[in-house]
XYZ file of C-alpha atoms in Angstrom:
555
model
C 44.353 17.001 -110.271
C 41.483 17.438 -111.584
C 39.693 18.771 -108.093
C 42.887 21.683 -108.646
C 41.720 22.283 -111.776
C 38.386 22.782 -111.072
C 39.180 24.985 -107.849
C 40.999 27.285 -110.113
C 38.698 27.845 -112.665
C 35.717 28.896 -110.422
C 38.715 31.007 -108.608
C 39.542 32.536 -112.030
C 35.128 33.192 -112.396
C 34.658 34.931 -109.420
C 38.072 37.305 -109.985
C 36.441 37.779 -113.198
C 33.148 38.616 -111.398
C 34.471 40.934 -109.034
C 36.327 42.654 -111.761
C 33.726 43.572 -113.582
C 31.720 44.733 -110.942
C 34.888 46.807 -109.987
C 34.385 48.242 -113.669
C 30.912 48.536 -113.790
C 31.387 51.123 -110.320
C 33.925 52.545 -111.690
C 31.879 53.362 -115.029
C 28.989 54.554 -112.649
C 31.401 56.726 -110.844
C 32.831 58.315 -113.873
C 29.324 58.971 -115.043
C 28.367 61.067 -111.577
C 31.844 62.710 -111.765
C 30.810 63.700 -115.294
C 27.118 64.849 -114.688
C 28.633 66.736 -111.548
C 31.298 68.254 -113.310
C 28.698 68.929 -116.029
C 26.424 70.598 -113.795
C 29.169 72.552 -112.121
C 30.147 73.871 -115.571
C 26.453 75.001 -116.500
C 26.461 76.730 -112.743
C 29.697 78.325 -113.466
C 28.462 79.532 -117.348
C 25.818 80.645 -115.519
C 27.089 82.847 -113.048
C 29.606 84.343 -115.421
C 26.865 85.341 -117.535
C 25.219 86.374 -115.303
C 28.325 88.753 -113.845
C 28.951 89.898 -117.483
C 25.475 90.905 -118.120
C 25.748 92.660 -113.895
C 29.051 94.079 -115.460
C 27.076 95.288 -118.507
C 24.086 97.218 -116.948
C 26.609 98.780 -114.338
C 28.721 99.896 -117.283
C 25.666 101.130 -119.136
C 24.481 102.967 -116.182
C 27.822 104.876 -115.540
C 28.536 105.882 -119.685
C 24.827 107.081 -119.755
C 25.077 108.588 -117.199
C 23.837 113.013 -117.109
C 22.134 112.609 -119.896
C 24.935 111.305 -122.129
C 22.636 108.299 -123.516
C 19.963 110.736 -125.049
C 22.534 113.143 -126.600
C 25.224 109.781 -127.688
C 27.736 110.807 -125.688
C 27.476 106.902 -123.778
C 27.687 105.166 -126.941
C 30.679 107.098 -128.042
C 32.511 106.303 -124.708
C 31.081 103.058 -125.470
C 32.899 102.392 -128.998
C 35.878 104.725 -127.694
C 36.207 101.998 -125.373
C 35.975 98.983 -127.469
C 38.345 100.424 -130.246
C 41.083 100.829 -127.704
C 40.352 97.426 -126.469
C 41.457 96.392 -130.125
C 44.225 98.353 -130.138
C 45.747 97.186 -127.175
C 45.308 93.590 -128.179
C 47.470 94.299 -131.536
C 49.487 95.862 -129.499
C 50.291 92.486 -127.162
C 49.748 90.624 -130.048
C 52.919 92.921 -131.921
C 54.370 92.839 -128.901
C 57.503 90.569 -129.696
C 57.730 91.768 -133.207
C 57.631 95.391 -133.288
C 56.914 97.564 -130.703
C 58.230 95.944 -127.590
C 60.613 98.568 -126.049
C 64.283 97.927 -126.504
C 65.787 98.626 -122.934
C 68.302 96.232 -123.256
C 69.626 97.623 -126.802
C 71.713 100.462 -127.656
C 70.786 103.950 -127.292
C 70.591 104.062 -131.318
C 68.381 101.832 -131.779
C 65.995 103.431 -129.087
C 66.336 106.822 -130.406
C 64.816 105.290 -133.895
C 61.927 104.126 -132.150
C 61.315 107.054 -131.123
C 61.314 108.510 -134.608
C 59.318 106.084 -135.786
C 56.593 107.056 -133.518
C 56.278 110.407 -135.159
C 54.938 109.053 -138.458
C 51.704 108.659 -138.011
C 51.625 111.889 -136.614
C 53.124 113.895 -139.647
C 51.039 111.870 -141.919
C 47.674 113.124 -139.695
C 48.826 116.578 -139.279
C 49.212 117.715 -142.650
C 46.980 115.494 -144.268
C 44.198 113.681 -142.096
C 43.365 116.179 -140.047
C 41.770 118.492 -143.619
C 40.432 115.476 -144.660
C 38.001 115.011 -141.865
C 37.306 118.728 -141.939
C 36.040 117.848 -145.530
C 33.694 115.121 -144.604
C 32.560 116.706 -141.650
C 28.938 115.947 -142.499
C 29.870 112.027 -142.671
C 32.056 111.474 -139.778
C 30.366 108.501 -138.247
C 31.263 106.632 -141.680
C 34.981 108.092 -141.300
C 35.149 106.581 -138.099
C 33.600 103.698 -139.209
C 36.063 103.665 -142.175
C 39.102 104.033 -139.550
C 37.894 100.800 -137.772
C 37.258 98.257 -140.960
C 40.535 99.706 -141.905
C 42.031 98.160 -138.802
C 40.392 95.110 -138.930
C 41.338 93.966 -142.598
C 45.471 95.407 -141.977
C 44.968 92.998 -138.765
C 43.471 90.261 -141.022
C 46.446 90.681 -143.145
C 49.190 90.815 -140.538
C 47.601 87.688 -139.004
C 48.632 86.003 -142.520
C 52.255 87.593 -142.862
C 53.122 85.794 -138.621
C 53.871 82.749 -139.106
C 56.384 82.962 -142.255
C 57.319 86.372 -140.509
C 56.896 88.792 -143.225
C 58.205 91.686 -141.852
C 57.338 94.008 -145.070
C 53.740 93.567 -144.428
C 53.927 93.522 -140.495
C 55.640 96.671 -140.390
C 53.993 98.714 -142.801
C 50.600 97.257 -141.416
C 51.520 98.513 -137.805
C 51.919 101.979 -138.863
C 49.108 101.654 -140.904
C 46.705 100.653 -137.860
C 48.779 103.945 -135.538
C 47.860 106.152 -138.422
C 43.752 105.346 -138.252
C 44.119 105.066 -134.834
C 45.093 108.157 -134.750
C 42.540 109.575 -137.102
C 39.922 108.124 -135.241
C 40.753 110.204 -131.922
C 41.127 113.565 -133.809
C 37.497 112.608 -135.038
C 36.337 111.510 -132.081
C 37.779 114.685 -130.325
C 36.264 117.166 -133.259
C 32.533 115.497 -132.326
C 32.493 115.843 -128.691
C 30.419 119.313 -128.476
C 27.588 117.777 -130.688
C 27.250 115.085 -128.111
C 27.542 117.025 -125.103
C 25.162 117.235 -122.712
C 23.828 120.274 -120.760
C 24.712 118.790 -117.130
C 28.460 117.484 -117.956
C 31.623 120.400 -118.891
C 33.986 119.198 -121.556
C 36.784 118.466 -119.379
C 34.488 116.130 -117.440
C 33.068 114.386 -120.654
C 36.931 113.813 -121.934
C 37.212 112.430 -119.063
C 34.568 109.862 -118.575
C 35.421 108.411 -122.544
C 39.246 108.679 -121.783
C 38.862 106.970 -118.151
C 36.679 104.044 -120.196
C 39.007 103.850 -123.010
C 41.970 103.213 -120.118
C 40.401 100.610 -118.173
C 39.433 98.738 -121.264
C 43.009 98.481 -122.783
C 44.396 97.459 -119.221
C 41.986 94.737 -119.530
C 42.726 93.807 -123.139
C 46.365 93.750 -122.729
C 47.324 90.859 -120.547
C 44.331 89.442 -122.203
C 45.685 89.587 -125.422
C 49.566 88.897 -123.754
C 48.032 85.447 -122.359
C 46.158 84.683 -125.487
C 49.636 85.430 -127.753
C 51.351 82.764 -125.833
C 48.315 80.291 -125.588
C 47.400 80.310 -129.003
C 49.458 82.413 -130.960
C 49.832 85.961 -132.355
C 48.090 85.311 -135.008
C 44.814 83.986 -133.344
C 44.799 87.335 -131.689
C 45.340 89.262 -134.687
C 42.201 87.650 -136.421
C 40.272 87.818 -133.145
C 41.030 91.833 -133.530
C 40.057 91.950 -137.080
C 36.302 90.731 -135.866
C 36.088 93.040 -132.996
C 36.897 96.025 -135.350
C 35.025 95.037 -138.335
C 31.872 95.081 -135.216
C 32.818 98.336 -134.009
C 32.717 99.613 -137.432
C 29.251 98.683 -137.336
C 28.386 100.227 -134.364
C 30.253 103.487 -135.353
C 27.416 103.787 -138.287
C 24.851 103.583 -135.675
C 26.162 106.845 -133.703
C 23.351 109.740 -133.556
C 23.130 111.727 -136.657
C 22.958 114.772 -135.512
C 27.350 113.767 -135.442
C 27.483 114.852 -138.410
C 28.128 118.383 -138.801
C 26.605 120.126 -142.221
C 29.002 120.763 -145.013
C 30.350 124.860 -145.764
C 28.289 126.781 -148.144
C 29.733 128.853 -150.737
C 30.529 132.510 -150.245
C 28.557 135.150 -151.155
C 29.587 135.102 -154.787
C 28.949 131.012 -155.101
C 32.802 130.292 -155.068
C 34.132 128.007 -152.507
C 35.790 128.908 -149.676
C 39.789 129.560 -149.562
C 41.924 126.748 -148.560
C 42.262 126.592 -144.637
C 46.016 125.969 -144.037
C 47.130 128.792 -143.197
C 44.401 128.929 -140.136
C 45.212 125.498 -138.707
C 48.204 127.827 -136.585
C 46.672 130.755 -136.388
C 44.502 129.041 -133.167
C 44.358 132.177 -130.896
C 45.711 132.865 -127.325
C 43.955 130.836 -125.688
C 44.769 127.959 -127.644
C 48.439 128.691 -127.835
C 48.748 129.185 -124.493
C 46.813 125.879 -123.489
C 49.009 123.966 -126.183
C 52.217 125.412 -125.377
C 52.093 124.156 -121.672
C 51.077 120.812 -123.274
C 53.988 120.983 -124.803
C 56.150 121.803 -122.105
C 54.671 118.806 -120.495
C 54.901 116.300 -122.541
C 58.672 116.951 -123.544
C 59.267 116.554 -119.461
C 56.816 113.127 -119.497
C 59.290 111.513 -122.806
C 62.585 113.295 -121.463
C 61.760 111.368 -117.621
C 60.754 108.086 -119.776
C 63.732 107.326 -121.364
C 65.938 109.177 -118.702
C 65.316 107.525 -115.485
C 64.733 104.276 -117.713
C 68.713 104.174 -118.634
C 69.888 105.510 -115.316
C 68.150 102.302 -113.855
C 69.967 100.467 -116.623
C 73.360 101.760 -115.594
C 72.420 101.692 -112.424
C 72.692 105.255 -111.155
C 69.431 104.585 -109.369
C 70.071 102.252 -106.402
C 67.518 101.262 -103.844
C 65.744 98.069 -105.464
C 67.149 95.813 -108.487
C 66.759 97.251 -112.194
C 63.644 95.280 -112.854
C 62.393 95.954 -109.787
C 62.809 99.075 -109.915
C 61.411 99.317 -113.436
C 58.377 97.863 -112.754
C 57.725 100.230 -109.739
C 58.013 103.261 -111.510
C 55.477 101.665 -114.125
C 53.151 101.153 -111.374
C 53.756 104.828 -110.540
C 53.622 106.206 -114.227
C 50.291 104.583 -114.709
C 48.396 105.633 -111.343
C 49.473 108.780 -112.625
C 47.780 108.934 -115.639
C 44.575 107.142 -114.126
C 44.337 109.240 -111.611
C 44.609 112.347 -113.831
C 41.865 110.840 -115.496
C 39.461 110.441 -112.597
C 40.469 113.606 -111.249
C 39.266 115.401 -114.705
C 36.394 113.415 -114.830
C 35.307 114.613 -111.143
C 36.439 118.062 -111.761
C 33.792 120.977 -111.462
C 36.037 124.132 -112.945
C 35.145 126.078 -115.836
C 38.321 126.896 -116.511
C 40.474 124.425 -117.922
C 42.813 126.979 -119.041
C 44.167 127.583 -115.385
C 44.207 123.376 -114.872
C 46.743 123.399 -117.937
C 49.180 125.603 -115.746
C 48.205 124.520 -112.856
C 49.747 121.340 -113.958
C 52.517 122.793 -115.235
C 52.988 124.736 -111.863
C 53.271 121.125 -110.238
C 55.472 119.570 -112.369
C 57.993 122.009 -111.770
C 57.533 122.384 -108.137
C 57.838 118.643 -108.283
C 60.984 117.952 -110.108
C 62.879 121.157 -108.417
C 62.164 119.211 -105.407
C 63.219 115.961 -106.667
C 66.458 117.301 -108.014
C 67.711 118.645 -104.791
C 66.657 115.719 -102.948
C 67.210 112.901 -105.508
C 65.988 109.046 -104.350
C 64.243 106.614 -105.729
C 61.114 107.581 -104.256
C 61.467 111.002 -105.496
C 62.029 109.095 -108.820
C 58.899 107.326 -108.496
C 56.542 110.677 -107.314
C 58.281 112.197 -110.404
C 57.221 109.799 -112.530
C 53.653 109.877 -110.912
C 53.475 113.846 -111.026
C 54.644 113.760 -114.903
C 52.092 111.002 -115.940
C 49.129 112.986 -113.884
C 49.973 116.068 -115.388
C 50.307 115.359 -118.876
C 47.037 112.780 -118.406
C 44.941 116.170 -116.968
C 46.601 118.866 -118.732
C 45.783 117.045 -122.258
C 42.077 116.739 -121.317
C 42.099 120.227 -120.647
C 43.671 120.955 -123.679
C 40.881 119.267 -125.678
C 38.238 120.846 -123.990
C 40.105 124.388 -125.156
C 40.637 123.771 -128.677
C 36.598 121.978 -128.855
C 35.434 125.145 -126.552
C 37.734 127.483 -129.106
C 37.928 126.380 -132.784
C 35.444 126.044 -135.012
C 34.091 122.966 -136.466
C 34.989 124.033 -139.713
C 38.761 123.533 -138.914
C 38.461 121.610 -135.668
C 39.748 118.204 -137.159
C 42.775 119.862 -138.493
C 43.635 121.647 -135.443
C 43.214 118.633 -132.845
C 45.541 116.974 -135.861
C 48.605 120.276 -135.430
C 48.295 119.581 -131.689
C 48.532 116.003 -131.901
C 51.335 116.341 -134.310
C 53.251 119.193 -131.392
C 52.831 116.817 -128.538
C 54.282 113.821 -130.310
C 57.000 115.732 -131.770
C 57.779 117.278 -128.183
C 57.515 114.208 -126.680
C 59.665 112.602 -128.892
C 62.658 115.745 -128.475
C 62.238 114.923 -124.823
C 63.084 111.444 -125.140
C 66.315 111.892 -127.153
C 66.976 114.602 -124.790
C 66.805 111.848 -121.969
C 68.477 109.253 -123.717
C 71.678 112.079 -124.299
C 71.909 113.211 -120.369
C 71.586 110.312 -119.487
C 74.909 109.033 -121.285
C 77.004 111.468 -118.803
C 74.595 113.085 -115.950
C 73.824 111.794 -112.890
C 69.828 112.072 -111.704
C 70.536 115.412 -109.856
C 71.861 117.464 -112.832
C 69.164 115.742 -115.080
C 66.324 116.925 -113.329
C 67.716 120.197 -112.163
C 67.959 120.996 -115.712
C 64.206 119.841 -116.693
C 63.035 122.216 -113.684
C 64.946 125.107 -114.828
C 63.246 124.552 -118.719
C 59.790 123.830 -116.982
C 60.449 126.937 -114.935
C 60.783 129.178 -117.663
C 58.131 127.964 -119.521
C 55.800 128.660 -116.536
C 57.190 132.434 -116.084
C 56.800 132.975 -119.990
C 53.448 131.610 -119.932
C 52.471 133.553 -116.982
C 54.141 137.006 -118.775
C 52.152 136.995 -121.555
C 49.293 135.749 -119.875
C 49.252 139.362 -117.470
C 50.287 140.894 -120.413
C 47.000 140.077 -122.224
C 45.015 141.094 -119.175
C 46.496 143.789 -118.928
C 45.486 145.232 -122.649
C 42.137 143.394 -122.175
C 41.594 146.010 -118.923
C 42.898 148.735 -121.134
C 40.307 148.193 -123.553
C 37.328 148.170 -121.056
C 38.761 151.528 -119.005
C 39.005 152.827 -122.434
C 35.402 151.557 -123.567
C 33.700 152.752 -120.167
C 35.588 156.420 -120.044
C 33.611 156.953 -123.815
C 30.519 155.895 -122.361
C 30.775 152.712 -124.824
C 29.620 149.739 -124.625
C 32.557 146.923 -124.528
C 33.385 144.651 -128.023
C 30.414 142.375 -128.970
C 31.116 139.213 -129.714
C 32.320 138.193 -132.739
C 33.122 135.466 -134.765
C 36.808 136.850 -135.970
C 37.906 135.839 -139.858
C 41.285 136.610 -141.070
C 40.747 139.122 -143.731
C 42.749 138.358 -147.040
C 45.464 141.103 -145.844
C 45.856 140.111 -142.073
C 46.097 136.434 -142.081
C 48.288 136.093 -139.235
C 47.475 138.815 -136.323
C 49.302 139.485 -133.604
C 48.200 137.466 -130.631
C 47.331 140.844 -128.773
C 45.634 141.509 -131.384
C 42.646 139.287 -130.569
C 39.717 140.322 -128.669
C 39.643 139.312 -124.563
C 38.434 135.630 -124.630
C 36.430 133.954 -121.766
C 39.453 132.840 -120.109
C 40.872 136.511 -119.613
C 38.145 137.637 -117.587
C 35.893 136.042 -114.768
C 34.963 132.183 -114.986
C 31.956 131.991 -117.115
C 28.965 129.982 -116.754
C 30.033 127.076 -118.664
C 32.952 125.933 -120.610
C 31.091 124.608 -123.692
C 31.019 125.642 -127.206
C 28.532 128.514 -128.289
C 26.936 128.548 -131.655
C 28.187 131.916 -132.891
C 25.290 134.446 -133.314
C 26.748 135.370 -137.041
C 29.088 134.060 -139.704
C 30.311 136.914 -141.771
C 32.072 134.506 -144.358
C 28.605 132.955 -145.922
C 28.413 136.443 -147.087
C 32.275 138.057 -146.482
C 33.772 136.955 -149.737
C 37.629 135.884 -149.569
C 37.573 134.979 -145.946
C 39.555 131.582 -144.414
C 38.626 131.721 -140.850
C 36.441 129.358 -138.583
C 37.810 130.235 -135.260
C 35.347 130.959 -132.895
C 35.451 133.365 -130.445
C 33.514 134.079 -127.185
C 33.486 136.965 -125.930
C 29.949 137.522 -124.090
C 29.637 139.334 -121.403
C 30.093 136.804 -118.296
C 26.524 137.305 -117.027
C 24.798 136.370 -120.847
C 23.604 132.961 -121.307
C 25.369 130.564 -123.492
C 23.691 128.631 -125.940
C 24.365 125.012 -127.071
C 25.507 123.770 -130.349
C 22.702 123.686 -132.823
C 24.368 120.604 -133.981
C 22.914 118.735 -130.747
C 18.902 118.855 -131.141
C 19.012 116.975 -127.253
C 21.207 119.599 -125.648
């Protein structure tokens, strides 16, 4: 018995033994796994930073490049950039709240969405816009002002989440569209004091609205993945930091972005108010801005359109949310690739890309409308997306080429307002057709309005050349010299010409040189009491050489 007892016991040791050694290897092993994990981690830290500083210098190189890093034209694509980053990261984080798109709901319910849109665009037409042309000599700190705006409404819409306080979400969401918005009218108003001599306005729109593009498409499912990971309100704070840093950098932009306040007139009174000038743009301008509009009424009407015949299924081919998702896809290639085509574009006249556009979205939907499939759906959709991506960076080089600084703000503010408004018209548009007409008789009738908006253009486009080659028989059967160039007020009993009225502008005649702005040679109201206007015109001979702004000392 005792022989059993003591067999068991040293049987009992060496299991003990044994176990412990098989827990002393096991500890060893879980301290290599660790140290090799470990080291894997610090190789994988480093090669990401090491790919985001790669990523970095390649993105440094491309925003600076021509010449845009001396003049500031990289750093503003830079903070363009960043800021839409942050705005597409509320947007995923407001995603489920606010602004997700109600295709499943009724046709009511979209058509106030739509009218919600428009707010922050009737409070920056009539009121923004003059308020940046105020503080035009501090408009890096009114862009920086727009971006610590954003970040302390995100701060406190991060707060109202979680016990859903929809009275301080929703006001706080409009709030953030409205400086938004403000910051791209400034932003659009600064672009000839940045520009450099090697890169045409069209391109450098461009190159910062290219950036601005890939950055959100980045930021989005970022912020999407983030929402559901950690919450919408994580995201919301993580937004407030990145804008309160852009403000920062915004401060930091070249001064010579600041443009110098108006002097008096001639009798040391201020100036007239300006808003009766903010529609008097011009031919040029109206004719660049009424194609816009044209286009993006057929860009909201094909949005919300095609969108319910999917719904209802009128469309067949795919399944709804297949088919959804493709023409996405097809919307936003269409809008990059108007991007990258503007930013590789050598023209110097963007006035003829603006109906050239036009031209193809008509050609495009007549097309579709007689042969009506979903993959004429989906080159629709492509074609509207390119054109109103191109045809709005043409626009903007126009009204900067065009308008003075002195009322530059406010006009880029009126357009903004047009385009939203047209947009929005085309959408309810849409969303009635689509209640009763089949794709055919949809499109046919958005090709017979596009249509006539191309032939009207075009009329009083030939009509203007035509009195502009009046005016130069005329000049050279007097032995005259043709108009100089002038820098055209509105005197205090012609406020509001006639559009034929206005002298031949660059557009009307051969390409010139270049497509940037030219500092006017004189400015009749610093000594013209009673005078309101700040449009600048250009009409130099095409062989004279164009100056740059004397706002830009690196030009």
């Amino acid at each position: 018995m005792a022989n059993g007892w003591e067999r068991a016991r040293k049987t009992a040791g060496e299991a003990s033994r044994l176990i412990g050694r098989s827990a002393a290897e096991a500890g060893r092993a879980t301290v290599r796994a660790g140290r090799s994990t470990g080291r894997a981690t610090v190789r994988a830290g480093r090669g990401a930073a090491s790919g985001t500083q790669w990523v970095g210098r390649a993105t440094r190189r491309l925003t600076h490049a021509q010449g845009a890093g001396r003049t500031g034209l990289g750093q503003l694509i830079e903070l363009t950039a960043a800021q839409s980053a942050g705005d597409a990261l509320v947007t995923a984080a407001l995603a489920g709240t606010l602004f997700k798109l109600p295709v499943n709901e009724a046709r009511g319910q979209v058509a106030l969405y739509l009218l919600i849109t428009m707010i922050p665009f009737v409070v920056v037409a009539p009121f923004v816009g003059p308020v940046l042309d105020r503080f035009r000599s501090g408009r890096r700190f009114v862009m920086a002002g727009t971006l610590f705006g954003r970040g302390l409404l995100c701060f406190a819409m991060a707060a109202a989440i979680i016990p859903g306080d929809v009275f301080t979400i929703f006001p706080g969401a409009l709030a953030v569209l409205v400086l938004s918005k403000a910051y791209s009218v400034s932003r659009a108003a600064i672009m000839p004091n940045v520009l450099p001599a090697d890169i045409a306005l069209v391109t450098a729109n461009a190159r910062v609205a290219l950036f601005a593009l890939v950055t959100a498409g980045v930021a989005v499912p970022l912020g999407a993945g983030a929402s559901a990971w950690l919450g919408a309100e994580w995201v919301l704070r993580g937004a407030t930091v990145f804008f309160l840093l852009q403000g920062v950098l915004a401060v930091r932009l070249p001064r010579h972005v600041d443009s110098p306040d108006l002097e008096l007139d001639g009798e040391g009174e201020e100036r007239p108010p300006r808003w009766r000038t903010m529609l008097n743009v011009g031919p040029v301008v109206t004719e660049a801005m009424n194609a816009n509009v044209a286009i993006r009424l057929y860009s909201g009407f094909l949005l919300f359109y095609l969108l319910f015949l999917v719904q209802d299924r009128k469309l067949p081919g795919l399944a709804p949310a297949v088919t959804i998702g493709v023409l996405a896809v097809a919307a936003g290639a269409g809008g990059l690739a108007g991007t990258v085509v503007a930013s590789w574009i050598r023209t110097r006249s963007p006035q003829l890309i603006v109906l050239s556009t036009l031209a193809l979205s008509t050609v495009t939907t007549a097309v579709a409308a007689v042969m009506f499939t979903l993959w004429t759906a989906v080159a629709v959709a492509l074609m509207a997306a390119f054109a109103q991506g191109l045809g709005k960076l043409a626009l903007d080089a126009i009204v900067q080429r065009e308008i003075g600084e002195e009322v530059r703000s406010s006009t880029f503010g009126v357009v903004e307002a047009f385009l939203q408004i047209a947009w929005v018209v085309g959408g309810l548009a849409g969303l009635w057709l689509s209640l009763f007409a089949t794709g055919t008789a949809g499109l046919t009738v958005m090709a017979t309005a596009l249509g006539g908006s191309l032939g009207w253009l075009l009329l009083r486009r030939r009509g203007r050349l035509h009195v502009r080659d009046a005016r130069v028989e005329a000049a050279r059967a007097g032995g005259r010299k043709p108009p100089a160039p002038d820098v055209r007020p509105a005197a205090p009993d012609d406020r509001h010409p006639a559009p034929d009225a206005w002298p031949a502008t660059p557009d009307d005649r051969a390409p010139a040189p270049d497509d940037r702005p030219a500092a006017p040679r004189e400015r009749p109201w610093r000594d013209s009491p009673g005078t309101t206007a700040a449009i600048v015109r250009h009409d130099d001979p095409p062989t004279e050489k164009r100056t740059k702004p004397l706002t830009n000392p690196h030009g």
